[in-house]
XYZ file of C-alpha atoms in Angstrom:
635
model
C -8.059 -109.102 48.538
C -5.521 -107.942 45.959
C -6.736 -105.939 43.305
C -5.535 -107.373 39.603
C -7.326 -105.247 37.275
C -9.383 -101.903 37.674
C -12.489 -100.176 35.846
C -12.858 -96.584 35.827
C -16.426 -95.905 36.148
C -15.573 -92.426 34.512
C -13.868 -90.540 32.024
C -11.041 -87.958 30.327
C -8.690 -86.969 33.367
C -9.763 -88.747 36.314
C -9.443 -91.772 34.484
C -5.969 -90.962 33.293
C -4.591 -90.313 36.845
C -5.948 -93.574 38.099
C -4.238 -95.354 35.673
C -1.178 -93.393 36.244
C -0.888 -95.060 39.655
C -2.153 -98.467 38.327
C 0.327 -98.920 36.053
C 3.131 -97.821 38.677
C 1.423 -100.934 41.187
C 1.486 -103.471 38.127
C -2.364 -103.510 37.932
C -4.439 -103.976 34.930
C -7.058 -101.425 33.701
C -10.252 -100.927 31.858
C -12.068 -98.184 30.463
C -15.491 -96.886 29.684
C -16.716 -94.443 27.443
C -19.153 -92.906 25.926
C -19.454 -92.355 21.750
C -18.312 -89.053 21.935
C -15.231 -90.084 24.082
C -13.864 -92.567 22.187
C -11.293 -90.845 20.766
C -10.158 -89.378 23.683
C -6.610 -90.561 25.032
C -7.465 -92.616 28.172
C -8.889 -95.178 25.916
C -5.975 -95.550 24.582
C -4.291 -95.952 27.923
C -6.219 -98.790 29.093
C -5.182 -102.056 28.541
C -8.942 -102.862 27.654
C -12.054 -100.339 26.991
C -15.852 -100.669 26.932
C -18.141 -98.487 24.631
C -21.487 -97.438 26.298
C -23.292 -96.699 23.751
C -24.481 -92.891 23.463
C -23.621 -89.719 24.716
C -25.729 -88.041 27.133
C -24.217 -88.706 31.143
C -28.188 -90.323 31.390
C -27.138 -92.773 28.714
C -23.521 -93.775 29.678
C -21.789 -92.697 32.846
C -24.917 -92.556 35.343
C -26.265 -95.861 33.945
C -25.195 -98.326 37.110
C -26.436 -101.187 35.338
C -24.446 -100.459 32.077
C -20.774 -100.204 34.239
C -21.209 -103.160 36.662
C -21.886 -104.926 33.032
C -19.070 -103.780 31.505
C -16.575 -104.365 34.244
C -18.191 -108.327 34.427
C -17.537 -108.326 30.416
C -14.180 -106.805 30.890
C -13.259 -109.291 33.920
C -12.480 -106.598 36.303
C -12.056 -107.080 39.955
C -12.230 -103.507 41.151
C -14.267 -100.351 40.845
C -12.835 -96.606 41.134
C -15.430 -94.255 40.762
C -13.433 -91.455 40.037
C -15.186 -88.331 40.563
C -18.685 -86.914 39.624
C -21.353 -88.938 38.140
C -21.870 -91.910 40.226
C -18.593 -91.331 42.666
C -20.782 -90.372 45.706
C -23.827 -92.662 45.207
C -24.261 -95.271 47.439
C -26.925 -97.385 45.773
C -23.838 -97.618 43.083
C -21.376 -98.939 45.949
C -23.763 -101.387 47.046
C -24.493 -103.027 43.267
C -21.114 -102.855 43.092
C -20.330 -104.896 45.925
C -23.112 -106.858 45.612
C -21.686 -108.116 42.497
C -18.468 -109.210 43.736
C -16.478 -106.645 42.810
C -14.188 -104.050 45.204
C -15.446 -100.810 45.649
C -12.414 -98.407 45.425
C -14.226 -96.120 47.653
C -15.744 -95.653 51.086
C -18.704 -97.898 52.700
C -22.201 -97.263 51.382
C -23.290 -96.181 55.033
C -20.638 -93.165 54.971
C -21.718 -92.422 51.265
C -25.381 -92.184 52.192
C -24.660 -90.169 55.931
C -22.964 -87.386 54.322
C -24.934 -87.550 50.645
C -27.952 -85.921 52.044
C -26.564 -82.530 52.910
C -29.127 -81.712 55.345
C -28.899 -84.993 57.303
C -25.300 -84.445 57.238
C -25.329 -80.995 58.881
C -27.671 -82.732 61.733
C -25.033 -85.689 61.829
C -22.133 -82.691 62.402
C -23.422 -80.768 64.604
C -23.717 -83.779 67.279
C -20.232 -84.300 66.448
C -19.628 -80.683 67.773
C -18.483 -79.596 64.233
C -19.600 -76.165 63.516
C -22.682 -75.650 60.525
C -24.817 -73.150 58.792
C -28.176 -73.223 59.512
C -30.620 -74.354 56.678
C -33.820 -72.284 55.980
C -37.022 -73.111 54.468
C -37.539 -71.861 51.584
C -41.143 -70.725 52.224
C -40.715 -68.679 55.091
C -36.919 -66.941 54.081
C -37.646 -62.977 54.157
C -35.497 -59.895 53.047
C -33.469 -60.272 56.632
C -31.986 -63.859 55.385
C -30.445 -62.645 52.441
C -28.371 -63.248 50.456
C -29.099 -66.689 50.112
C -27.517 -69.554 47.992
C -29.706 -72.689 46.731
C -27.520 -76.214 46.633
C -27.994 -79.531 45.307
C -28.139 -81.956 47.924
C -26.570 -84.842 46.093
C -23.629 -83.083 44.244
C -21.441 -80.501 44.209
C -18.591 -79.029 41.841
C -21.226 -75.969 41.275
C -24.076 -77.787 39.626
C -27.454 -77.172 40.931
C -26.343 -73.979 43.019
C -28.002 -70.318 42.772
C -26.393 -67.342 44.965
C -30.541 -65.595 45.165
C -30.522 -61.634 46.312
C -33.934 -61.087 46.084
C -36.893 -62.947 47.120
C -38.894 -62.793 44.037
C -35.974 -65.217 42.067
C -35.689 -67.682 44.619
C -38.728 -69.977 43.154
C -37.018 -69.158 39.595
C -33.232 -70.485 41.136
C -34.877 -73.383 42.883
C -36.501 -74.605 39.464
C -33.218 -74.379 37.965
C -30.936 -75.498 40.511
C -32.980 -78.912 40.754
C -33.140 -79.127 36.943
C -29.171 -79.206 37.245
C -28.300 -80.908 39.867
C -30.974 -83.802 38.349
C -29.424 -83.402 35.146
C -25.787 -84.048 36.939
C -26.382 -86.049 39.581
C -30.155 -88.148 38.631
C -31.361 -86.340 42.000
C -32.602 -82.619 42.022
C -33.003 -82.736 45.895
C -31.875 -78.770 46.923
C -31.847 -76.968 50.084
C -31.383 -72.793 50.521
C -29.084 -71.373 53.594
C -27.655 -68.127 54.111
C -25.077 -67.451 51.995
C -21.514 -65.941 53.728
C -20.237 -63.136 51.056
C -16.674 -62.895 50.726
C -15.656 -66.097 52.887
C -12.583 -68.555 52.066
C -13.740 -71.803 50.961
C -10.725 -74.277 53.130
C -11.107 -77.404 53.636
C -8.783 -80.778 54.799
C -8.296 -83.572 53.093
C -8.485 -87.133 55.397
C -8.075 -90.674 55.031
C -9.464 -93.416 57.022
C -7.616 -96.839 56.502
C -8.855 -100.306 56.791
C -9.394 -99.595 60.640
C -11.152 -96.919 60.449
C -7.890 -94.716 61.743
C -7.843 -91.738 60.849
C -5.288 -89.072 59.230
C -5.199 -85.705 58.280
C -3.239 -84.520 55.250
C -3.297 -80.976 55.685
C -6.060 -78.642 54.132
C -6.319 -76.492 50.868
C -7.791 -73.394 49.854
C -10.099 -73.205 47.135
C -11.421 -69.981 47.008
C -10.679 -68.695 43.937
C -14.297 -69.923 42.136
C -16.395 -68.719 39.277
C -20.094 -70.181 39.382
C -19.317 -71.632 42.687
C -16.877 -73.743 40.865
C -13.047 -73.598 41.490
C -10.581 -72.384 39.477
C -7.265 -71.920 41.379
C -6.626 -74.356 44.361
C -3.661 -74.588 46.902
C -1.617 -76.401 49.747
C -1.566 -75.690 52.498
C -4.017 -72.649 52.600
C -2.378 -69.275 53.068
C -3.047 -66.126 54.670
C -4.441 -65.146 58.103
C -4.490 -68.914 59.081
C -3.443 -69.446 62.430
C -1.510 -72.361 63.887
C -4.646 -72.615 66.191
C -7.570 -72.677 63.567
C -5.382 -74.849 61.444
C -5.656 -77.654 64.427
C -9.319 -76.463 65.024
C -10.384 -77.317 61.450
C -8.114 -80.313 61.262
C -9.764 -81.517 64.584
C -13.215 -81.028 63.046
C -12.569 -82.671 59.961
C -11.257 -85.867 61.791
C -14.482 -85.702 64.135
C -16.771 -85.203 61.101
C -14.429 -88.501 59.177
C -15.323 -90.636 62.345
C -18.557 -89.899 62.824
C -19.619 -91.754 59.520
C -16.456 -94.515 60.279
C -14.926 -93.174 57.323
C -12.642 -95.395 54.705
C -10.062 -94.046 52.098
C -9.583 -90.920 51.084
C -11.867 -88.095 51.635
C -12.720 -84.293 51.882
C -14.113 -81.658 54.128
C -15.105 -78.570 53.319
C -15.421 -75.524 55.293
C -16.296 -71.796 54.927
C -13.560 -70.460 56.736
C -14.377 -66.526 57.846
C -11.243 -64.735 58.011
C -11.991 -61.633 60.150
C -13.539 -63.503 63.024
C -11.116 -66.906 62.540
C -14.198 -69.340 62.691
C -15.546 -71.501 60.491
C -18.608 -73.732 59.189
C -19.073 -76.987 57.824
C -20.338 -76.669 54.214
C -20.097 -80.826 53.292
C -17.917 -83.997 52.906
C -17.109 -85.328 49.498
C -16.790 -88.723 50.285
C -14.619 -89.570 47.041
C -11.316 -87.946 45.424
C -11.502 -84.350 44.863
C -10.372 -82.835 41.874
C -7.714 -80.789 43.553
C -6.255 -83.352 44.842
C -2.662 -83.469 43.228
C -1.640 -79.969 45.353
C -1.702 -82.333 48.619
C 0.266 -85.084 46.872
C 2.830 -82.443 45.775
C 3.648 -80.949 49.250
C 3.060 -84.197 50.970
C 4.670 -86.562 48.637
C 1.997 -89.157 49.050
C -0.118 -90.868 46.170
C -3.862 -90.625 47.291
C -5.108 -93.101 44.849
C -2.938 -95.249 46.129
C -4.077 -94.938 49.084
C -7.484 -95.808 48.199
C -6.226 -98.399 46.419
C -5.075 -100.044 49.393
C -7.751 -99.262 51.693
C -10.258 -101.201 49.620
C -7.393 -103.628 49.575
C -8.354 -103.802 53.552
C -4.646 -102.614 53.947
C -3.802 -100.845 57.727
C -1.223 -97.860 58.104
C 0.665 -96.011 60.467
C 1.197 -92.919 58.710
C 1.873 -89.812 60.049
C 1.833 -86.376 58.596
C 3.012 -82.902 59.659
C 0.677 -80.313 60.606
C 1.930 -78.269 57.842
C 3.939 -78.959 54.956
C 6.856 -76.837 54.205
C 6.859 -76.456 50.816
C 3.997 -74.910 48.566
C 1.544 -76.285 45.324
C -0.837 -74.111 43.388
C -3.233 -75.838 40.802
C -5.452 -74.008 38.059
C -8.162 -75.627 36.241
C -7.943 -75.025 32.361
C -11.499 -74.717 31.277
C -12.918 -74.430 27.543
C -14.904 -71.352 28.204
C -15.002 -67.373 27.579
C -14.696 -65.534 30.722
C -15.293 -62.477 28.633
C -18.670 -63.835 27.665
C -19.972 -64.453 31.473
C -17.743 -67.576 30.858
C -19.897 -69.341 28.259
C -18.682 -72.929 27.518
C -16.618 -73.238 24.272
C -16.816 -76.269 21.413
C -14.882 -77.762 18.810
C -11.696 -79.332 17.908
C -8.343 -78.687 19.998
C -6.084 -78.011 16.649
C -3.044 -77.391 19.077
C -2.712 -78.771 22.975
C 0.676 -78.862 24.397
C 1.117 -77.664 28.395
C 5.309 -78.487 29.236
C 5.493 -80.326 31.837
C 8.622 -80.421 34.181
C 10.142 -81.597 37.249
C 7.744 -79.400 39.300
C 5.279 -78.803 37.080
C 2.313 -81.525 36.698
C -0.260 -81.254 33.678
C -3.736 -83.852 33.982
C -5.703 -83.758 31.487
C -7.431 -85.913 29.376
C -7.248 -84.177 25.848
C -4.901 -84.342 23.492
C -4.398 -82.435 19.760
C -7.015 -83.734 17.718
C -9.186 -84.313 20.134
C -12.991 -82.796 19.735
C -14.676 -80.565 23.036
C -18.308 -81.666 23.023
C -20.315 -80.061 24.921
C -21.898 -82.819 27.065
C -19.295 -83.119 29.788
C -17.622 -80.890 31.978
C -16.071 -78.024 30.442
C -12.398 -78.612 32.124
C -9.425 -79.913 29.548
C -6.656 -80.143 31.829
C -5.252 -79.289 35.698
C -2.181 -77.679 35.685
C 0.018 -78.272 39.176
C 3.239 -75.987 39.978
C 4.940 -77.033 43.237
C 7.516 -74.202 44.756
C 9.371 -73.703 48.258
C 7.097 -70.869 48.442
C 3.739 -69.730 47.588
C 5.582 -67.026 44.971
C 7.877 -69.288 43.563
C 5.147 -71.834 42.623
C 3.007 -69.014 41.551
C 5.743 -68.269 39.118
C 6.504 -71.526 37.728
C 2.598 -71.968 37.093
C 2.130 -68.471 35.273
C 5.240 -69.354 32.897
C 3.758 -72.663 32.351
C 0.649 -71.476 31.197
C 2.023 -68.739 28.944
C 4.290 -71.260 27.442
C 1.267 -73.601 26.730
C 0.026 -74.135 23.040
C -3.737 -74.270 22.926
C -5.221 -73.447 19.440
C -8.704 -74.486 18.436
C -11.000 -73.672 21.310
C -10.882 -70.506 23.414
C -9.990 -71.202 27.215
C -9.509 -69.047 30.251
C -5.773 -69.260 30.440
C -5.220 -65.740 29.939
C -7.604 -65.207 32.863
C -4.955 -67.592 34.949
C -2.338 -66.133 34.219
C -3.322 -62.693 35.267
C -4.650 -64.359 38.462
C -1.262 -65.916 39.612
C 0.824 -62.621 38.743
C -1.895 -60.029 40.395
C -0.708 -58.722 43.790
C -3.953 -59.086 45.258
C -3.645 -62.754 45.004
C 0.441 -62.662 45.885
C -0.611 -60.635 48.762
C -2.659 -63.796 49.757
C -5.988 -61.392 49.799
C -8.516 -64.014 48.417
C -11.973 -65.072 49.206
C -14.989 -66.646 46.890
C -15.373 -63.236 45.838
C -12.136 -62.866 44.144
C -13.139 -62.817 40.843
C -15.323 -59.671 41.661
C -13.396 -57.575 43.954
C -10.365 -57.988 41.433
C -11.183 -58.746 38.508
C -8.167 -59.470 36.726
C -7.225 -58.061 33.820
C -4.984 -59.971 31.049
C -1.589 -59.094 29.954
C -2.589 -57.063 26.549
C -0.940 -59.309 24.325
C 0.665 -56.933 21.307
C -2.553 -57.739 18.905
C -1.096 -55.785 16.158
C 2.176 -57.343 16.831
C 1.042 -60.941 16.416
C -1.502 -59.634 13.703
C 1.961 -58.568 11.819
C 3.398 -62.059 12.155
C 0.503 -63.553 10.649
C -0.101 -61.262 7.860
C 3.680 -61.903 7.248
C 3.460 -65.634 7.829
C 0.315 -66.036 5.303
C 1.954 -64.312 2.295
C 4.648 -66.824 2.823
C 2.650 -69.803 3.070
C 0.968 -68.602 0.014
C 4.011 -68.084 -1.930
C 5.213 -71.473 -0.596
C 1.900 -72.754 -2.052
C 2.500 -71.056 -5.406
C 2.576 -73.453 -8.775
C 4.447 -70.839 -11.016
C 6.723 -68.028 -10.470
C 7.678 -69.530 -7.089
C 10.960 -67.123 -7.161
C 9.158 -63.831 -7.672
C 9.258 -61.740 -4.463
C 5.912 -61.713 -2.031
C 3.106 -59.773 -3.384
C 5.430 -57.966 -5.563
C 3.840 -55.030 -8.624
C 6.167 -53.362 -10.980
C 4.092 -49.974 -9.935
C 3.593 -49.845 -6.622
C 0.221 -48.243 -6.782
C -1.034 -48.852 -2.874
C -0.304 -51.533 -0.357
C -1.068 -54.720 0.414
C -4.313 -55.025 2.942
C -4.760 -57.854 5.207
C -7.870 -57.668 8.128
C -8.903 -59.427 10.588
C -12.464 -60.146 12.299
C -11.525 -58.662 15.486
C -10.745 -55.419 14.002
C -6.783 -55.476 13.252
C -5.826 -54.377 9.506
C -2.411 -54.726 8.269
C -1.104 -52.458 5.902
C 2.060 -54.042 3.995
C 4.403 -53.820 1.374
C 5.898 -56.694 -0.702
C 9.039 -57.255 -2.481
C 12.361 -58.642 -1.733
C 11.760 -56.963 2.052
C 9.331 -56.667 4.062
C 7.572 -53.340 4.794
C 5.475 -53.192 8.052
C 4.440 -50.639 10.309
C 8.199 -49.860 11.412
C 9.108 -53.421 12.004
C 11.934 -54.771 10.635
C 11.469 -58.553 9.675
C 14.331 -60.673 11.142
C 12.931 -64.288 9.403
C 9.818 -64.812 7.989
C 8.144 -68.401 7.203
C 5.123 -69.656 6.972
C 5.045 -70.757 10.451
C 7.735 -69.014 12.168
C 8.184 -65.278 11.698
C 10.621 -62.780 14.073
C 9.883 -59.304 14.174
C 12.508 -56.239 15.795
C 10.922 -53.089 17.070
C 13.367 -50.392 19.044
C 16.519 -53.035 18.702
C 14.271 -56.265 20.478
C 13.283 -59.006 18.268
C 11.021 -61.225 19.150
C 9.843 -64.368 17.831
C 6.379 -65.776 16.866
C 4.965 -68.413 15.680
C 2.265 -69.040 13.760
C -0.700 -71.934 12.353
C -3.195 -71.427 9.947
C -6.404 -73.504 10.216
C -9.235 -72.067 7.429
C -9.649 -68.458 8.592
C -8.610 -68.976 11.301
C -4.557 -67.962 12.872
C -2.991 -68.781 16.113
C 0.091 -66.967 17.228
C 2.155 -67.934 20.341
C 4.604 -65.537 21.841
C 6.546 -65.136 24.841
C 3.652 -63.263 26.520
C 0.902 -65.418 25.466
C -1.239 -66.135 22.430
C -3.592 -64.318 20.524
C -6.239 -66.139 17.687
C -7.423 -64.369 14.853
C -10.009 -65.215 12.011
C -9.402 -63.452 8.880
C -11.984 -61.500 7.293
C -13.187 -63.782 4.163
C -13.289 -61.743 0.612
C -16.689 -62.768 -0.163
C -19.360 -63.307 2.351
C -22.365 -65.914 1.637
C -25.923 -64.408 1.353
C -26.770 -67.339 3.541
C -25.010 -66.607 6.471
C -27.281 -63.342 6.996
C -29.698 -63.491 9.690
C -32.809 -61.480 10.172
C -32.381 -58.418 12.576
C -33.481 -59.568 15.967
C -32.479 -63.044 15.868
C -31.463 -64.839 19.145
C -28.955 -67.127 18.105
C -27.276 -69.951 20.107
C -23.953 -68.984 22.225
C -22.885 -72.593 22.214
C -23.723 -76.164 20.866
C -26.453 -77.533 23.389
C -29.897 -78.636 24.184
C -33.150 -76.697 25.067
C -34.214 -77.322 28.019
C -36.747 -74.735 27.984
C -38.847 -72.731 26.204
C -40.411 -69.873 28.507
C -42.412 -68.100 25.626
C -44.487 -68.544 22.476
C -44.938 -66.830 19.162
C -46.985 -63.188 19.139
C -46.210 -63.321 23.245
C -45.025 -59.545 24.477
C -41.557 -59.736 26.234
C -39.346 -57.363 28.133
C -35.298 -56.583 28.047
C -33.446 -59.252 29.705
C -36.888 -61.222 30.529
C -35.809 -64.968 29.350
C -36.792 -66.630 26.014
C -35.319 -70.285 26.475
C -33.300 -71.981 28.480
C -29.555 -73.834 26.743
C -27.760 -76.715 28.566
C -24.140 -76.984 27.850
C -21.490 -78.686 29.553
C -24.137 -79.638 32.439
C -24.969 -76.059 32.897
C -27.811 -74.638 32.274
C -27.782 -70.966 30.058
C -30.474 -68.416 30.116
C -31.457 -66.728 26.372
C -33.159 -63.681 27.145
C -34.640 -60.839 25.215
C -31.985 -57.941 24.159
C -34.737 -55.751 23.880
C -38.184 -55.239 24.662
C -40.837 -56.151 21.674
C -42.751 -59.274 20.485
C -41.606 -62.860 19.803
C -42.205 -63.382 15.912
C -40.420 -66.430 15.404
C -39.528 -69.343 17.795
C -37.362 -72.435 15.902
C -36.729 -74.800 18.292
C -38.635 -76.993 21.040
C -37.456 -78.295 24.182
C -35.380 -81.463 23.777
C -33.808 -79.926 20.404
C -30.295 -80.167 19.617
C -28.511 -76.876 18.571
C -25.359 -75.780 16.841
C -23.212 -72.614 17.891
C -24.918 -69.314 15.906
C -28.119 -71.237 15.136
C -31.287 -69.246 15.119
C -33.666 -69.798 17.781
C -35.733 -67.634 17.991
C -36.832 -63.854 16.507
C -37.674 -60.555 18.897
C -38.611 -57.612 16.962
C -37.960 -54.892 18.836
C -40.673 -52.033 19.934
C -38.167 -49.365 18.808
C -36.561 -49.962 15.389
């Protein structure tokens, strides 16, 4: 059967790179999305779109009934399930082809053999694949630890807990189910021993119409925060023998057959370097996020390839063993890493990542474009492709420093200082990364940049002026003292007005109100600069740096009372672990905060009594809203 037009059952990137390759095979497309996505640009992309009313995942995305509706309303043929929400479901694969429609995917059976991650290890091991053994919870002791809690329905991070002592583990169970349910409608979890400081490899296959299968090479994904990626590459580099390599390509090819696998598909190992040996961790039996680094050094369009295995399409294709060329992706995520990597809100004033002829940007954002905080907190993938591991590593970092992102803070400084670190050159990674070397970002020249926007604000306000418009910036007939401009994060600027610039021993090559160039010891170097509100982004050559002016007048209303627990993002209570008058400790937790489908503990900065509590579970919060009061013991 011939596909003739598609539904995405997803949303934001995903559903822009399937229509990428739809539009490139002459097939029409359809969109869903949720209220809060409508603006987003793959609506616009589709030739036809399909509001599901609401906003929560519960509502829109995991609702089954809602998307084989709309695809019927929107005369679709074909389902692609993208990835996430319902992707690896297999009740979802069966309504779907129970309705008539092609499932862009693999067969229900496969879906439900390797969904339940604890059959699946069972169903491995007889296929002589190597696993972990699962514990019971009940009867782990000190010997077993460290031990990590997982969903057994999802992945991607949600619903997994890394537990180091025994007392938490009932505490990380309770949350790790309330994720993964909240992610994946099933808070199924299981606890195994967890490897510290392994490599997280693992091979992409494809099984066509057949049920023949081929390997495309494997990746390394190590480089994770929260047990979710950040920095992905093929092939996988390091102390990776020729040997192992066919070892874990032969084991993913058992593991594909064992479940008659169809399309395109992952497995993932935990790959420990100093003994060369490694252990099946699951399948994701969908398209994984990373996915473009394989396409890069292979040259091979996976969704087209799914597209014409659910067409019941055969192939012959053969791939090498190893490509040789290199790809390196990062994931661009609205979040602090500063701030334990707290998910970040709000409007995307600025979004512009160059693109090139190696250089591959997905995302599903655009300028404009508002970061809610129901969804995943990723705005983009960014995909350098290199002859070699340092020359892609390059092109990437430049990329990123290059990009203009003003509105929402992301971790792109924390990428860039990844991809230039020697540690990560040197090819010395694991899933600990993150903590062995923690990398530190290129200081940006704060008071440089702070210059160049005190500089480019007078001008936009003498641009601005009504009267007098030729009379020199911020000029006095006595000069008396100079000009003072601060910032929130703690730069002042000290200036002098006139017909020239006077600044801290820069000399001011141009100065507008977007563009100003500054020279210090004979360099000049240019930045530019855009005022939203308060609020000033300035790009660079070595990055970007946002500052928030200090307003002149501050409102008696914005004062909070002393102890006041306010919210570190826009979210929803899931919990509320104490009442009013109840005794807490430092650190012990107040309420729990979902954001981005991640759950955030609020705990108690000091020790004292809970006086005030403002919110209930269910409640809807803004960023800096009270929720609750702890007056301390000790004033």
């Amino acid at each position: 059967m011939t596909i003739q037009r598609l539904m995405v059952a997803n949303r934001a990137e995903i559903a822009s790179r399937v229509f990428r390759t739809c539009r490139r095979l002459g097939i029409e497309t359809v969109a869903v999305h949720s209220d809060a996505d409508a603006a987003l640009p793959y609506v616009a992309e589709a030739d036809h779109a399909v509001r599901l009313p609401g906003t929560a995942p519960s509502e829109t995305y995991l609702r089954a009934d809602l998307l084989i509706e709309a695809a019927r309303r929107s005369g679709a043929d074909a389902i692609h399930p993208g990835y996430g929400f319902l992707s690896e479901n297999a009740d979802f694969a069966r309504q779907v082809v129970a309705a008539g429609l092609t499932w862009v995917g693999p067969q229900p059976e496969s879906i439900e053999a390797m969904g339940d991650k604890i059959q699946a290890k069972r169903l491995m091991e007889q296929a002589d694949v190597p696993v972990l053994a699962n514990l019971d919870a009940a009867s782990a002791t000190a010997a077993d630890l460290p031990l990590i809690v997982k969903a057994s329905a999802g992945g991607g991070g949600r619903g997994m807990r890394i537990v180091r002592r025994l007392e938490d583990l009932p505490r990380e169970i309770e949350i790790a189910r309330d994720e993964a349910l909240s992610a994946f409608g099933d808070g199924s979890v299981f606890v195994e021993t967890y490897v510290e400081r392994g490599r997280h490899v693992e091979v992409q296959v494809w099984g066509d119409a057949e049920g023949r299968v081929a390997v495309l090479g494997e990746r390394d994904c190590s480089l994770q925060r929260r047990h979710q990626k950040v920095v992905e590459e093929a092939p996988a580099p390091g102390r990776l023998s020729r040997a192992t390599r066919e070892r874990m390509h032969g084991a993913a090819r058992r593991a594909a057959e064992a479940v008659s696998y169809r399309g395109a598909g992952t497995v993932e190992f935990l790959y420990d370097e100093e003994h060369a040996r490694f252990f099946f961790l699951e399948m994701n039996t969908r398209l994984q996020v990373e996915h473009p680094v394989t396409e890069m050094v292979f040259h091979q369009d996976l969704v087209e390839l799914q597209l014409r295995t659910a067409q019941g399409e055969t192939s012959d294709l053969r791939f090498p063993d190893k490509p040789d060329t290199h790809a390196i992706e990062v994931r661009l995520y609205a979040e602090d890493p500063a701030a334990d990597y707290q998910p970040q809100s709000g409007v995307l004033t600025a979004f512009d990542i160059p693109a090139g002829p190696d250089v591959r940007v997905d995302t599903g954002f655009a300028a404009g474009n508002e970061v809610t905080t129901f969804y995943d907190a990723m705005l983009a993938k960014v995909i350098a492709h290199g002859r070699t591991r340092d020359e892609a590593a390059r092109k990437l970092a430049t990329t990123l420093r290059r990009a203009r992102i003003h509105g929402v803070t992301t971790n792109r400084d924390q990428l860039v200082a990844i991809l230039t670190s020697r540690a990560f050159l040197d090819g010395e990674i694991s899933t600990a990364f993150l903590v062995d070397h923690p990398p530190e970002p290129a200081t940006a020249d704060r008071h440089a940049a702070a210059v160049a926007a005190t500089i480019a604000l007078a001008e936009r306000a003498r641009a601005e002026r009504v009267v007098q418009q030729g009379a020199p910036v911020a000029w006095r007939n006595v000069v008396s003292q100079p000009q003072r401009t601060e910032f929130t994060s703690g730069e002042v600027v000290e200036w002098y007005g006139g017909r020239t610039y006077a600044v801290d021993g820069f000399v001011v090559r141009e100065a507008s109100p977007t563009r100003v160039v500054l020279e210090a010891d004979g360099v000049a170097t240019g930045y530019d600069v855009a005022v939203s509100g308060l609020r000033v982004d300035v790009d660079h050559p070595h990055g970007h740096v946002a500052l928030a002016r200090v307003p002149r007048f501050t409102d008696p209303a914005d004062a909070v009372a002393s102890g006041s627990l306010l919210a570190p993002m826009p979210g929803t209570v899931v919990r509320v672990a104490v009442e009013a008058g109840q005794q807490v400790a430092q650190g012990e937790p107040v309420l729990v905060l979902e954001a981005m489908k991640m759950q955030h503990t609020v705990s108690a900065p000091t020790a004292g009594t809970v006086t005030e509590i403002h919110v209930q579970a269910g409640a809807q919060v803004a960023s800096g809203a009270v929720l609750a009061v702890v007056e301390g013991d000790t004033p």
